[in-house]
Amino acid sequence: DAGEAFAMMAASFVALVESTGAFIAVSRYASATPCPPSVMSRGIGWQGVGILLGGLFGTANGSSVSVENAGLLGLTRVGSRRVVQISAGFMIFFSILGKFGAVFASIPGPIIAAIYCLLFAYVGMAGVGFLQFCNLNSFRTKFIVGFSVFMGLSVPQYFNEYTSVAGYGPVHTHARWFNDMINVVFSSKAFVGGAVAYLLDNTLQRHDSTARKDRGHHFWDRFRSFRTDPRSEEFYSLPFNLNKFFPSF
C-alpha cells in the first residue's frame, strides 16, 4: 500500500531529525568536538540500514537513536565507546533468554518514570545549553526561542488529542498517504519545534549587522574546518580500518 509506505517515510524522516539532536547531545556530553557533517551522515545512514533490516524481518518498530542513552551518558559521565559495545553484547545475550526479558518487563511503571525524569532532564538541557552561545538579551532570540518552544509543545498536542477523539488526524482528505505524512510529521514535538526555530532563525532579521552574533555564529565559525582539529579523528574514527569507507571528516 502506497499510503502506508509514505507514512513510514514520514516517520523515518521525523526519526532522522530527532536522532540528529541526540547525536549532538552525545557529542556534547562526551566532551567531543562538534560532529562533522560526514559523521552525522554516517550515523543517519546506518540508522536507515537498521530501518531497512527491520522492515525485511517484519519487526513492529523501526530503528532509532535511544534518547535515553544520551541522558544516561550525561548522568554517568562515561562516554567510552568500549562501554557501549560491551553493553550491546549483554543486550544481545540477554535477549536470547526469555526469563531476563520477563524480569525487565516486571519493573513497576513508577520506577521507569523516575528513571526517565532523570535521563530526560539531561537530554533537555543538552539542547538548551547551546543557547549560551547566543545573545539571550536580544528580543529576536527571545522571540525565536519562546515561539519555537510554544509551537513545539502545542501543535503536536493538538494533533494527538484530535486523533484520540476523532479517530483520525486533523488533516483528513481523500488521499490517505497525504494524511499520514502530514499527521505523523506534525505529531513530533522535536520536529515541529526545530522546524519553526530553523525557519525563524534563517528569515527573521537575518541581514541585520548584529543578528550574526546574536545567532552564535562567532562561536561556530571556528568549527567550520574539522580537519584542523586532530581530535575529530580521535573521537569519530572507526575500528578495523573502516575509515577508508566511512571517513571521520
PDB file of C-alpha atoms in Angstrom:
ATOM      1  CA  ASP A   1       0.000   0.000   0.000  1.00  0.00           C
ATOM      2  CA  ALA A   2       1.496   3.319  -1.076  1.00  0.00           C
ATOM      3  CA  GLY A   3      -0.209   5.174   1.768  1.00  0.00           C
ATOM      4  CA  GLU A   4       1.487   3.058   4.415  1.00  0.00           C
ATOM      5  CA  ALA A   5       4.819   3.395   2.622  1.00  0.00           C
ATOM      6  CA  PHE A   6       4.563   7.197   2.614  1.00  0.00           C
ATOM      7  CA  ALA A   7       3.591   7.161   6.291  1.00  0.00           C
ATOM      8  CA  MET A   8       6.693   5.144   7.147  1.00  0.00           C
ATOM      9  CA  MET A   9       8.823   7.509   5.073  1.00  0.00           C
ATOM     10  CA  ALA A  10       7.448  10.444   7.050  1.00  0.00           C
ATOM     11  CA  ALA A  11       8.070   8.630  10.336  1.00  0.00           C
ATOM     12  CA  SER A  12      11.635   7.841   9.254  1.00  0.00           C
ATOM     13  CA  PHE A  13      12.207  11.493   8.399  1.00  0.00           C
ATOM     14  CA  VAL A  14      10.960  12.555  11.829  1.00  0.00           C
ATOM     15  CA  ALA A  15      13.239   9.964  13.456  1.00  0.00           C
ATOM     16  CA  LEU A  16      16.115  11.390  11.409  1.00  0.00           C
ATOM     17  CA  VAL A  17      15.542  14.862  12.873  1.00  0.00           C
ATOM     18  CA  GLU A  18      15.239  13.548  16.418  1.00  0.00           C
ATOM     19  CA  SER A  19      18.328  11.358  16.032  1.00  0.00           C
ATOM     20  CA  THR A  20      20.356  14.326  14.821  1.00  0.00           C
ATOM     21  CA  GLY A  21      19.594  16.114  18.076  1.00  0.00           C
ATOM     22  CA  ALA A  22      20.645  13.029  20.037  1.00  0.00           C
ATOM     23  CA  PHE A  23      23.960  12.866  18.136  1.00  0.00           C
ATOM     24  CA  ILE A  24      24.692  16.469  19.034  1.00  0.00           C
ATOM     25  CA  ALA A  25      23.763  15.883  22.683  1.00  0.00           C
ATOM     26  CA  VAL A  26      26.034  12.839  22.915  1.00  0.00           C
ATOM     27  CA  SER A  27      28.985  14.690  21.414  1.00  0.00           C
ATOM     28  CA  ARG A  28      28.394  17.482  23.907  1.00  0.00           C
ATOM     29  CA  TYR A  29      28.247  15.250  26.979  1.00  0.00           C
ATOM     30  CA  ALA A  30      31.201  13.142  25.806  1.00  0.00           C
ATOM     31  CA  SER A  31      33.361  16.299  25.614  1.00  0.00           C
ATOM     32  CA  ALA A  32      33.989  15.573  21.951  1.00  0.00           C
ATOM     33  CA  THR A  33      34.405  18.058  19.154  1.00  0.00           C
ATOM     34  CA  PRO A  34      31.207  19.072  17.318  1.00  0.00           C
ATOM     35  CA  CYS A  35      30.003  16.347  14.961  1.00  0.00           C
ATOM     36  CA  PRO A  36      31.378  16.786  11.427  1.00  0.00           C
ATOM     37  CA  PRO A  37      28.762  16.552   8.666  1.00  0.00           C
ATOM     38  CA  SER A  38      30.257  13.268   7.455  1.00  0.00           C
ATOM     39  CA  VAL A  39      29.863  11.674  10.889  1.00  0.00           C
ATOM     40  CA  MET A  40      26.287  12.907  11.123  1.00  0.00           C
ATOM     41  CA  SER A  41      25.543  11.454   7.690  1.00  0.00           C
ATOM     42  CA  ARG A  42      27.231   8.202   8.674  1.00  0.00           C
ATOM     43  CA  GLY A  43      25.011   7.806  11.717  1.00  0.00           C
ATOM     44  CA  ILE A  44      21.838   8.645   9.809  1.00  0.00           C
ATOM     45  CA  GLY A  45      22.835   6.273   7.012  1.00  0.00           C
ATOM     46  CA  TRP A  46      23.328   3.327   9.351  1.00  0.00           C
ATOM     47  CA  GLN A  47      20.047   4.175  11.012  1.00  0.00           C
ATOM     48  CA  GLY A  48      18.427   3.855   7.593  1.00  0.00           C
ATOM     49  CA  VAL A  49      20.073   0.452   7.155  1.00  0.00           C
ATOM     50  CA  GLY A  50      18.616  -0.582  10.507  1.00  0.00           C
ATOM     51  CA  ILE A  51      15.138   0.514   9.435  1.00  0.00           C
ATOM     52  CA  LEU A  52      15.546  -1.433   6.184  1.00  0.00           C
ATOM     53  CA  LEU A  53      16.564  -4.590   8.045  1.00  0.00           C
ATOM     54  CA  GLY A  54      13.679  -4.113  10.462  1.00  0.00           C
ATOM     55  CA  GLY A  55      11.272  -3.976   7.546  1.00  0.00           C
ATOM     56  CA  LEU A  56      12.778  -7.060   5.938  1.00  0.00           C
ATOM     57  CA  PHE A  57      12.450  -9.076   9.144  1.00  0.00           C
ATOM     58  CA  GLY A  58       8.957  -7.751   9.876  1.00  0.00           C
ATOM     59  CA  THR A  59       9.645  -6.036  13.188  1.00  0.00           C
ATOM     60  CA  ALA A  60       6.882  -3.949  14.722  1.00  0.00           C
ATOM     61  CA  ASN A  61       9.053  -0.854  15.101  1.00  0.00           C
ATOM     62  CA  GLY A  62      11.854   0.853  13.242  1.00  0.00           C
ATOM     63  CA  SER A  63      15.362   1.662  14.427  1.00  0.00           C
ATOM     64  CA  SER A  64      16.105   4.981  16.046  1.00  0.00           C
ATOM     65  CA  VAL A  65      18.627   6.565  18.355  1.00  0.00           C
ATOM     66  CA  SER A  66      17.999   5.937  22.048  1.00  0.00           C
ATOM     67  CA  VAL A  67      17.497   9.388  23.530  1.00  0.00           C
ATOM     68  CA  GLU A  68      17.526   7.832  26.998  1.00  0.00           C
ATOM     69  CA  ASN A  69      21.110   6.668  26.468  1.00  0.00           C
ATOM     70  CA  ALA A  70      22.120  10.240  25.688  1.00  0.00           C
ATOM     71  CA  GLY A  71      20.745  11.248  29.076  1.00  0.00           C
ATOM     72  CA  LEU A  72      22.463   8.262  30.691  1.00  0.00           C
ATOM     73  CA  LEU A  73      25.769   9.470  29.288  1.00  0.00           C
ATOM     74  CA  GLY A  74      25.236  12.828  30.961  1.00  0.00           C
ATOM     75  CA  LEU A  75      24.240  11.134  34.223  1.00  0.00           C
ATOM     76  CA  THR A  76      27.162   8.688  34.430  1.00  0.00           C
ATOM     77  CA  ARG A  77      29.729  10.898  32.631  1.00  0.00           C
ATOM     78  CA  VAL A  78      31.019   7.792  30.865  1.00  0.00           C
ATOM     79  CA  GLY A  79      31.486   8.347  27.137  1.00  0.00           C
ATOM     80  CA  SER A  80      33.681   5.369  26.284  1.00  0.00           C
ATOM     81  CA  ARG A  81      32.800   3.570  23.075  1.00  0.00           C
ATOM     82  CA  ARG A  82      34.007   0.283  24.567  1.00  0.00           C
ATOM     83  CA  VAL A  83      31.417   0.526  27.350  1.00  0.00           C
ATOM     84  CA  VAL A  84      28.655   0.863  24.772  1.00  0.00           C
ATOM     85  CA  GLN A  85      29.970  -2.128  22.816  1.00  0.00           C
ATOM     86  CA  ILE A  86      30.052  -4.336  25.912  1.00  0.00           C
ATOM     87  CA  SER A  87      26.564  -3.182  26.903  1.00  0.00           C
ATOM     88  CA  ALA A  88      25.285  -4.033  23.425  1.00  0.00           C
ATOM     89  CA  GLY A  89      26.778  -7.511  23.765  1.00  0.00           C
ATOM     90  CA  PHE A  90      24.963  -8.021  27.064  1.00  0.00           C
ATOM     91  CA  MET A  91      21.696  -6.877  25.490  1.00  0.00           C
ATOM     92  CA  ILE A  92      22.061  -9.331  22.612  1.00  0.00           C
ATOM     93  CA  PHE A  93      22.888 -12.168  25.007  1.00  0.00           C
ATOM     94  CA  PHE A  94      20.015 -11.452  27.391  1.00  0.00           C
ATOM     95  CA  SER A  95      17.537 -11.108  24.533  1.00  0.00           C
ATOM     96  CA  ILE A  96      18.044 -14.796  23.747  1.00  0.00           C
ATOM     97  CA  LEU A  97      16.880 -15.799  27.241  1.00  0.00           C
ATOM     98  CA  GLY A  98      13.205 -15.030  27.784  1.00  0.00           C
ATOM     99  CA  LYS A  99      13.452 -15.077  31.588  1.00  0.00           C
ATOM    100  CA  PHE A 100      15.656 -11.996  31.629  1.00  0.00           C
ATOM    101  CA  GLY A 101      13.154 -10.176  29.449  1.00  0.00           C
ATOM    102  CA  ALA A 102      10.400 -11.113  31.881  1.00  0.00           C
ATOM    103  CA  VAL A 103      12.418  -9.656  34.766  1.00  0.00           C
ATOM    104  CA  PHE A 104      12.829  -6.319  32.998  1.00  0.00           C
ATOM    105  CA  ALA A 105       9.183  -6.299  31.946  1.00  0.00           C
ATOM    106  CA  SER A 106       8.120  -6.743  35.581  1.00  0.00           C
ATOM    107  CA  ILE A 107       9.786  -3.492  36.685  1.00  0.00           C
ATOM    108  CA  PRO A 108       6.992  -1.225  38.032  1.00  0.00           C
ATOM    109  CA  GLY A 109       5.965   1.760  35.939  1.00  0.00           C
ATOM    110  CA  PRO A 110       6.744   4.383  38.639  1.00  0.00           C
ATOM    111  CA  ILE A 111      10.371   3.228  38.725  1.00  0.00           C
ATOM    112  CA  ILE A 112      10.654   3.579  34.948  1.00  0.00           C
ATOM    113  CA  ALA A 113       9.049   7.029  35.181  1.00  0.00           C
ATOM    114  CA  ALA A 114      11.534   8.095  37.868  1.00  0.00           C
ATOM    115  CA  ILE A 115      14.448   6.980  35.689  1.00  0.00           C
ATOM    116  CA  TYR A 116      13.013   8.888  32.739  1.00  0.00           C
ATOM    117  CA  CYS A 117      12.735  12.030  34.862  1.00  0.00           C
ATOM    118  CA  LEU A 118      16.479  11.894  35.471  1.00  0.00           C
ATOM    119  CA  LEU A 119      17.513  10.981  31.942  1.00  0.00           C
ATOM    120  CA  PHE A 120      15.304  13.448  30.078  1.00  0.00           C
ATOM    121  CA  ALA A 121      16.454  16.261  32.349  1.00  0.00           C
ATOM    122  CA  TYR A 122      19.952  15.839  30.916  1.00  0.00           C
ATOM    123  CA  VAL A 123      18.625  15.421  27.376  1.00  0.00           C
ATOM    124  CA  GLY A 124      16.597  18.620  27.590  1.00  0.00           C
ATOM    125  CA  MET A 125      19.469  20.641  28.992  1.00  0.00           C
ATOM    126  CA  ALA A 126      21.792  19.370  26.265  1.00  0.00           C
ATOM    127  CA  GLY A 127      19.755  21.353  23.768  1.00  0.00           C
ATOM    128  CA  VAL A 128      19.095  24.348  25.987  1.00  0.00           C
ATOM    129  CA  GLY A 129      22.798  24.566  26.810  1.00  0.00           C
ATOM    130  CA  PHE A 130      23.602  25.607  23.231  1.00  0.00           C
ATOM    131  CA  LEU A 131      21.718  28.847  23.825  1.00  0.00           C
ATOM    132  CA  GLN A 132      24.655  30.072  25.913  1.00  0.00           C
ATOM    133  CA  PHE A 133      26.412  30.953  22.662  1.00  0.00           C
ATOM    134  CA  CYS A 134      23.511  33.160  21.560  1.00  0.00           C
ATOM    135  CA  ASN A 135      22.657  36.608  22.836  1.00  0.00           C
ATOM    136  CA  LEU A 136      19.776  35.887  25.189  1.00  0.00           C
ATOM    137  CA  ASN A 137      19.326  39.604  25.847  1.00  0.00           C
ATOM    138  CA  SER A 138      18.249  40.085  22.230  1.00  0.00           C
ATOM    139  CA  PHE A 139      14.494  40.330  21.700  1.00  0.00           C
ATOM    140  CA  ARG A 140      14.974  38.475  18.418  1.00  0.00           C
ATOM    141  CA  THR A 141      16.473  35.495  20.225  1.00  0.00           C
ATOM    142  CA  LYS A 142      13.826  35.605  22.943  1.00  0.00           C
ATOM    143  CA  PHE A 143      11.005  35.535  20.397  1.00  0.00           C
ATOM    144  CA  ILE A 144      12.507  32.699  18.350  1.00  0.00           C
ATOM    145  CA  VAL A 145      13.155  30.511  21.402  1.00  0.00           C
ATOM    146  CA  GLY A 146       9.827  31.220  23.082  1.00  0.00           C
ATOM    147  CA  PHE A 147       7.709  30.845  19.958  1.00  0.00           C
ATOM    148  CA  SER A 148       9.501  27.651  18.906  1.00  0.00           C
ATOM    149  CA  VAL A 149       9.029  26.022  22.309  1.00  0.00           C
ATOM    150  CA  PHE A 150       5.367  27.045  22.382  1.00  0.00           C
ATOM    151  CA  MET A 151       4.663  25.695  18.898  1.00  0.00           C
ATOM    152  CA  GLY A 152       6.702  22.551  19.554  1.00  0.00           C
ATOM    153  CA  LEU A 153       4.515  21.725  22.550  1.00  0.00           C
ATOM    154  CA  SER A 154       1.092  22.941  21.434  1.00  0.00           C
ATOM    155  CA  VAL A 155       0.859  21.772  17.806  1.00  0.00           C
ATOM    156  CA  PRO A 156       1.756  18.083  18.456  1.00  0.00           C
ATOM    157  CA  GLN A 157      -0.528  18.092  21.500  1.00  0.00           C
ATOM    158  CA  TYR A 158      -3.393  19.323  19.331  1.00  0.00           C
ATOM    159  CA  PHE A 159      -2.718  16.674  16.688  1.00  0.00           C
ATOM    160  CA  ASN A 160      -2.518  13.871  19.263  1.00  0.00           C
ATOM    161  CA  GLU A 161      -5.677  14.895  21.133  1.00  0.00           C
ATOM    162  CA  TYR A 162      -7.609  15.358  17.900  1.00  0.00           C
ATOM    163  CA  THR A 163      -6.579  11.888  16.751  1.00  0.00           C
ATOM    164  CA  SER A 164      -7.548  10.257  20.058  1.00  0.00           C
ATOM    165  CA  VAL A 165     -11.026  11.839  19.982  1.00  0.00           C
ATOM    166  CA  ALA A 166     -11.928  11.686  16.282  1.00  0.00           C
ATOM    167  CA  GLY A 167     -10.030   8.534  15.345  1.00  0.00           C
ATOM    168  CA  TYR A 168      -8.154  10.355  12.572  1.00  0.00           C
ATOM    169  CA  GLY A 169      -5.825  13.328  12.380  1.00  0.00           C
ATOM    170  CA  PRO A 170      -6.707  16.985  11.740  1.00  0.00           C
ATOM    171  CA  VAL A 171      -5.539  16.552   8.142  1.00  0.00           C
ATOM    172  CA  HIS A 172      -8.289  14.342   6.720  1.00  0.00           C
ATOM    173  CA  THR A 173      -8.505  14.374   2.923  1.00  0.00           C
ATOM    174  CA  HIS A 174      -9.316  11.709   0.351  1.00  0.00           C
ATOM    175  CA  ALA A 175      -5.591  10.991  -0.085  1.00  0.00           C
ATOM    176  CA  ARG A 176      -4.657   8.695   2.769  1.00  0.00           C
ATOM    177  CA  TRP A 177      -0.945   8.827   2.036  1.00  0.00           C
ATOM    178  CA  PHE A 178      -1.004  12.624   2.329  1.00  0.00           C
ATOM    179  CA  ASN A 179      -2.955  12.461   5.593  1.00  0.00           C
ATOM    180  CA  ASP A 180      -0.494  10.022   7.130  1.00  0.00           C
ATOM    181  CA  MET A 181       2.543  12.043   6.101  1.00  0.00           C
ATOM    182  CA  ILE A 182       1.297  15.353   7.499  1.00  0.00           C
ATOM    183  CA  ASN A 183      -0.221  13.928  10.677  1.00  0.00           C
ATOM    184  CA  VAL A 184       2.896  11.929  11.525  1.00  0.00           C
ATOM    185  CA  VAL A 185       5.246  14.850  10.930  1.00  0.00           C
ATOM    186  CA  PHE A 186       3.260  17.357  12.988  1.00  0.00           C
ATOM    187  CA  SER A 187       2.844  14.903  15.864  1.00  0.00           C
ATOM    188  CA  SER A 188       6.553  15.133  16.698  1.00  0.00           C
ATOM    189  CA  LYS A 189       7.450  17.823  19.227  1.00  0.00           C
ATOM    190  CA  ALA A 190      11.127  17.800  18.275  1.00  0.00           C
ATOM    191  CA  PHE A 191      10.392  18.197  14.574  1.00  0.00           C
ATOM    192  CA  VAL A 192       7.834  20.997  14.935  1.00  0.00           C
ATOM    193  CA  GLY A 193       9.920  22.983  17.408  1.00  0.00           C
ATOM    194  CA  GLY A 194      13.122  22.520  15.426  1.00  0.00           C
ATOM    195  CA  ALA A 195      11.491  23.374  12.097  1.00  0.00           C
ATOM    196  CA  VAL A 196       9.936  26.568  13.462  1.00  0.00           C
ATOM    197  CA  ALA A 197      13.205  27.635  15.100  1.00  0.00           C
ATOM    198  CA  TYR A 198      15.179  26.919  11.919  1.00  0.00           C
ATOM    199  CA  LEU A 199      12.724  28.861   9.766  1.00  0.00           C
ATOM    200  CA  LEU A 200      12.634  31.905  12.028  1.00  0.00           C
ATOM    201  CA  ASP A 201      16.378  31.963  12.653  1.00  0.00           C
ATOM    202  CA  ASN A 202      17.106  31.985   8.916  1.00  0.00           C
ATOM    203  CA  THR A 203      14.466  34.544   7.933  1.00  0.00           C
ATOM    204  CA  LEU A 204      13.862  36.961  10.821  1.00  0.00           C
ATOM    205  CA  GLN A 205      16.209  39.970  10.557  1.00  0.00           C
ATOM    206  CA  ARG A 206      18.851  37.749   9.030  1.00  0.00           C
ATOM    207  CA  HIS A 207      20.772  40.545   7.322  1.00  0.00           C
ATOM    208  CA  ASP A 208      20.923  42.729  10.422  1.00  0.00           C
ATOM    209  CA  SER A 209      24.501  43.579  11.389  1.00  0.00           C
ATOM    210  CA  THR A 210      24.042  42.283  14.932  1.00  0.00           C
ATOM    211  CA  ALA A 211      21.988  39.212  14.018  1.00  0.00           C
ATOM    212  CA  ARG A 212      25.047  37.102  13.214  1.00  0.00           C
ATOM    213  CA  LYS A 213      26.449  37.485  16.711  1.00  0.00           C
ATOM    214  CA  ASP A 214      23.016  37.058  18.268  1.00  0.00           C
ATOM    215  CA  ARG A 215      22.729  33.710  16.472  1.00  0.00           C
ATOM    216  CA  GLY A 216      26.035  32.466  17.922  1.00  0.00           C
ATOM    217  CA  HIS A 217      27.948  32.335  14.642  1.00  0.00           C
ATOM    218  CA  HIS A 218      31.024  33.834  16.289  1.00  0.00           C
ATOM    219  CA  PHE A 219      31.362  30.579  18.233  1.00  0.00           C
ATOM    220  CA  TRP A 220      30.507  28.075  15.486  1.00  0.00           C
ATOM    221  CA  ASP A 221      32.750  29.683  12.857  1.00  0.00           C
ATOM    222  CA  ARG A 222      35.821  28.152  14.490  1.00  0.00           C
ATOM    223  CA  PHE A 223      34.487  24.657  13.739  1.00  0.00           C
ATOM    224  CA  ARG A 224      33.887  25.162  10.028  1.00  0.00           C
ATOM    225  CA  SER A 225      37.068  23.266   9.140  1.00  0.00           C
ATOM    226  CA  PHE A 226      37.018  19.960  11.005  1.00  0.00           C
ATOM    227  CA  ARG A 227      40.329  18.846   9.511  1.00  0.00           C
ATOM    228  CA  THR A 228      42.252  21.425  11.526  1.00  0.00           C
ATOM    229  CA  ASP A 229      41.353  19.716  14.809  1.00  0.00           C
ATOM    230  CA  PRO A 230      43.173  16.375  15.235  1.00  0.00           C
ATOM    231  CA  ARG A 231      40.737  15.378  17.979  1.00  0.00           C
ATOM    232  CA  SER A 232      37.981  14.819  15.419  1.00  0.00           C
ATOM    233  CA  GLU A 233      39.846  11.783  14.109  1.00  0.00           C
ATOM    234  CA  GLU A 234      40.351  10.530  17.665  1.00  0.00           C
ATOM    235  CA  PHE A 235      36.692  10.849  18.620  1.00  0.00           C
ATOM    236  CA  TYR A 236      34.958   9.710  15.453  1.00  0.00           C
ATOM    237  CA  SER A 237      37.301   7.217  13.787  1.00  0.00           C
ATOM    238  CA  LEU A 238      36.029   3.667  13.291  1.00  0.00           C
ATOM    239  CA  PRO A 239      37.919   0.472  14.205  1.00  0.00           C
ATOM    240  CA  PHE A 240      39.195  -2.200  11.800  1.00  0.00           C
ATOM    241  CA  ASN A 241      40.389   0.408   9.293  1.00  0.00           C
ATOM    242  CA  LEU A 242      36.816   1.266   8.297  1.00  0.00           C
ATOM    243  CA  ASN A 243      37.714   4.937   7.881  1.00  0.00           C
ATOM    244  CA  LYS A 244      38.600   4.189   4.266  1.00  0.00           C
ATOM    245  CA  PHE A 245      34.904   3.737   3.561  1.00  0.00           C
ATOM    246  CA  PHE A 246      33.413   5.971   6.279  1.00  0.00           C
ATOM    247  CA  PRO A 247      35.744   8.938   6.881  1.00  0.00           C
ATOM    248  CA  SER A 248      35.539  10.921  10.093  1.00  0.00           C
ATOM    249  CA  PHE A 249      35.566  14.317   8.336  1.00  0.00           C
TER     250      PHE A 249
END
